[in-house]
């Protein structure tokens, strides 16, 4: 039983002191590299006009790289501290010291690999910051997803190296066995592969950009894209909540991107005003004279009255025994023309886009007059204000044409009707 337990060397106090000195030297090297070197680099970068070096400092690239120094000191100095050299050297050591030497060196090498990959991740984050700040294409062509793929590959490679170092084997041995695990890896990284393909398609087809307004009904999301990553797209909804949507959903499911509306400079207004059909009638001579004085209707009324007069005179010259089918102006038709002229003259309508007023099919809720035009201001608040102003004006103008808006009867209407019956 005693033969199975490693025996401490006779000079273990001196070896312990040497190891303690090595630990102090490694700590001092780490302190110097982290504090002094970091300050020197920060001082140099702060004096330059470029900002890319500042991003490297902010992301801690040099700070993480400085963590390699104490591990290198331990890796190189543990042999001298224990009095052990590489196999084939002149210095011989006990089995216990050889095991300790091998274990410490492997742990130091694994730590070096881990620290380097963390520094590489920080470097890629800095590259993403530099790209977003310095290039106008950053919103339309984000590279964050591709950098995340590179980070994932780097961590996988570092994991293989760390396992190989700790096991005392060549990394090639582990890499050669990955072929048999390809199917398993495909299953494990299925979402990553789908997200990578989706990111490539989104970037190549310019489907979404940071800052776009998107509506994703399946996710209950409607707002602005604030981040496009490998696996997810973050959308800040208009109620300030944030929806996190898988990237591949933008390929497999439908969504609406309002970028085209913003870039065109026009936002559509498509709303109907329902009128009571019982208020539709022909205009009287007094009403024709009054409406002919309106600025927007002067030309229309003059031309229409002249055309109708000529037509009716020709009809009157026909068979005196037949009542001719004459033409007359209606209040609804004149109002429809007025709405069209009003929109054409309004300074907030987009004159280079479709602008029309049309009458839709009558129904149980009256006859709809639809306004179809575009606002030249796409900002939401301004657009809603302009749309409201249009219909406020049109509703208030209806009595001047002898028209009434249709609305379902309410409680006050029933009370008036009941009072009329009681009277």
XYZ file of C-alpha atoms in Angstrom, residues 10-250:
241
model
C 14.129 14.387 0.694
C 14.814 18.028 -0.248
C 11.159 18.974 -0.420
C 11.596 22.180 1.667
C 13.976 23.638 -0.903
C 11.703 22.526 -3.742
C 8.737 24.134 -1.998
C 10.666 27.365 -1.641
C 11.618 27.258 -5.327
C 7.971 26.704 -6.308
C 6.914 29.594 -4.053
C 9.516 31.848 -5.671
C 8.218 30.798 -9.095
C 4.671 31.649 -8.020
C 5.794 35.098 -6.847
C 7.688 35.685 -10.107
C 4.634 34.599 -12.137
C 2.384 36.923 -10.112
C 4.833 39.799 -10.534
C 5.063 39.164 -14.276
C 1.272 39.138 -14.509
C 1.006 42.367 -12.500
C 3.617 44.101 -14.619
C 2.036 42.973 -17.901
C -1.490 43.815 -16.776
C -0.906 47.147 -15.052
C 2.199 48.746 -16.470
C 2.011 47.454 -20.035
C -1.712 48.161 -20.177
C -1.146 51.732 -19.029
C 1.596 52.257 -21.574
C -0.560 50.966 -24.415
C -3.561 53.009 -23.219
C -1.410 56.129 -23.100
C -0.161 55.567 -26.634
C -3.598 54.858 -28.073
C -5.152 57.885 -26.360
C -2.774 60.177 -28.279
C -3.713 58.827 -31.702
C -6.537 60.285 -33.799
C -7.878 56.921 -34.894
C -10.519 55.188 -32.800
C -9.862 51.560 -33.725
C -7.118 51.254 -31.092
C -9.479 52.703 -28.482
C -11.980 49.946 -29.268
C -9.245 47.345 -28.690
C -8.576 48.849 -25.271
C -12.264 49.040 -24.369
C -12.843 45.409 -25.281
C -9.871 44.338 -23.140
C -7.839 42.641 -25.873
C -4.475 43.573 -24.370
C -5.664 42.915 -20.814
C -6.648 39.370 -21.741
C -3.427 38.794 -23.655
C -1.491 39.924 -20.595
C -2.953 36.928 -18.770
C -0.749 34.677 -20.919
C 2.455 36.030 -19.317
C 2.201 34.365 -15.870
C 1.166 31.081 -17.480
C 4.221 31.225 -19.771
C 6.447 31.937 -16.760
C 5.038 28.902 -14.954
C 5.325 26.737 -18.071
C 8.984 27.627 -18.606
C 10.051 27.836 -14.970
C 8.422 24.845 -13.326
C 11.173 22.561 -14.582
C 13.933 24.637 -12.976
C 11.936 24.997 -9.766
C 11.481 21.220 -9.462
C 14.867 20.336 -10.899
C 13.276 18.492 -13.842
C 14.169 18.812 -17.511
C 12.760 17.520 -20.767
C 13.032 13.781 -21.404
C 16.548 13.024 -22.601
C 18.088 15.813 -20.496
C 20.875 15.328 -18.023
C 18.824 16.127 -14.940
C 17.004 13.154 -13.447
C 14.062 13.375 -11.029
C 11.791 11.131 -9.071
C 8.514 9.889 -10.442
C 6.593 12.249 -8.157
C 8.397 15.298 -9.470
C 7.967 14.145 -13.040
C 4.212 13.792 -12.504
C 4.022 17.221 -10.881
C 6.121 18.791 -13.624
C 3.978 17.221 -16.352
C 0.697 18.207 -14.707
C 1.680 21.829 -14.098
C 2.995 22.275 -17.636
C -0.176 20.822 -19.120
C -2.398 23.047 -16.974
C -0.310 26.090 -17.925
C -0.504 25.221 -21.634
C -4.290 24.690 -21.388
C -4.659 28.032 -19.614
C -2.602 29.730 -22.336
C -4.895 28.308 -25.024
C -8.003 29.414 -23.101
C -6.627 32.919 -22.549
C -5.645 33.317 -26.188
C -9.106 32.331 -27.433
C -10.726 34.794 -25.002
C -8.439 37.517 -26.315
C -9.392 36.521 -29.844
C -13.085 36.861 -28.929
C -12.436 40.342 -27.535
C -10.574 41.214 -30.742
C -13.550 40.143 -32.873
C -15.877 42.218 -30.684
C -13.593 45.202 -31.259
C -13.658 44.518 -35.010
C -17.466 44.613 -34.894
C -17.385 47.946 -33.033
C -14.904 49.414 -35.501
C -17.005 48.253 -38.444
C -20.229 49.669 -36.994
C -18.628 53.040 -36.285
C -16.516 53.499 -39.380
C -18.560 52.088 -42.251
C -21.899 53.287 -43.586
C -22.720 49.758 -44.750
C -22.859 48.534 -41.139
C -26.656 48.885 -40.913
C -27.360 47.129 -44.182
C -24.486 44.602 -43.970
C -23.911 43.677 -40.315
C -21.032 41.267 -39.692
C -21.850 40.352 -36.120
C -23.268 36.975 -37.138
C -20.154 36.021 -39.098
C -17.900 37.103 -36.235
C -19.930 34.938 -33.882
C -19.352 31.982 -36.191
C -15.607 32.706 -36.132
C -15.764 32.910 -32.324
C -17.585 29.577 -32.140
C -15.010 27.914 -34.392
C -12.185 29.397 -32.323
C -13.670 28.067 -29.086
C -14.169 24.624 -30.632
C -10.557 24.577 -31.801
C -9.370 25.780 -28.373
C -11.460 23.074 -26.717
C -9.812 20.402 -28.856
C -6.353 21.791 -28.074
C -7.063 21.984 -24.333
C -8.363 18.415 -24.168
C -5.411 17.186 -26.234
C -2.892 19.016 -24.019
C -4.426 17.736 -20.793
C -4.521 14.191 -22.171
C -0.977 14.418 -23.476
C -2.009 13.603 -27.043
C -1.665 15.356 -30.352
C -4.710 17.465 -31.382
C -4.623 15.637 -34.729
C -5.738 12.466 -32.940
C -8.891 14.167 -31.692
C -9.561 15.935 -34.980
C -9.344 12.662 -36.907
C -12.178 11.274 -34.778
C -14.507 14.162 -35.532
C -15.478 12.676 -38.877
C -17.354 9.886 -37.148
C -19.175 12.457 -35.019
C -20.257 14.604 -37.969
C -23.896 13.493 -37.734
C -23.962 14.184 -34.014
C -22.389 17.592 -34.529
C -24.937 18.405 -37.243
C -27.704 17.625 -34.771
C -26.117 19.536 -31.900
C -25.368 22.616 -34.010
C -28.535 22.461 -36.094
C -29.800 25.853 -34.944
C -26.391 27.421 -35.484
C -26.183 26.089 -39.047
C -29.719 27.286 -39.837
C -28.955 30.691 -38.346
C -25.733 30.963 -40.343
C -27.520 30.173 -43.600
C -30.286 32.630 -42.684
C -27.738 35.347 -41.869
C -26.071 34.890 -45.251
C -29.414 35.096 -47.079
C -30.513 38.137 -45.067
C -27.247 39.943 -45.814
C -27.088 38.989 -49.493
C -30.735 39.903 -50.160
C -30.680 42.991 -47.914
C -33.850 41.829 -46.187
C -33.437 43.655 -42.885
C -31.097 46.279 -41.526
C -30.477 47.782 -38.121
C -32.977 50.624 -37.780
C -35.643 49.056 -40.009
C -39.259 49.044 -38.890
C -40.500 45.449 -39.153
C -43.793 43.754 -38.307
C -43.606 40.055 -37.413
C -47.180 38.888 -36.634
C -46.091 35.346 -35.720
C -43.903 36.736 -32.931
C -46.299 39.494 -31.941
C -43.574 42.006 -32.702
C -43.851 45.430 -34.319
C -40.972 47.853 -33.962
C -37.396 48.781 -34.846
C -34.534 46.334 -35.408
C -31.794 47.145 -32.891
C -29.473 44.155 -33.259
C -28.798 41.418 -35.811
C -26.754 38.529 -34.419
C -26.074 34.976 -35.535
C -28.916 33.293 -33.663
C -31.317 36.147 -32.907
C -32.645 39.449 -34.168
C -33.685 41.937 -31.482
C -36.661 44.162 -32.212
C -37.617 47.015 -29.900
C -41.391 47.280 -30.078
C -43.160 50.619 -29.960
C -44.184 49.969 -26.342
C -40.419 49.777 -25.554
C -40.489 46.032 -24.975
C -37.848 43.966 -26.774
C -38.668 40.869 -28.814
C -35.935 38.326 -29.512
C -36.699 36.469 -32.738
C -34.637 33.554 -34.154
C -32.766 34.681 -37.254
C -34.015 31.798 -39.389
C -37.624 32.899 -38.759
C -37.023 35.810 -41.137
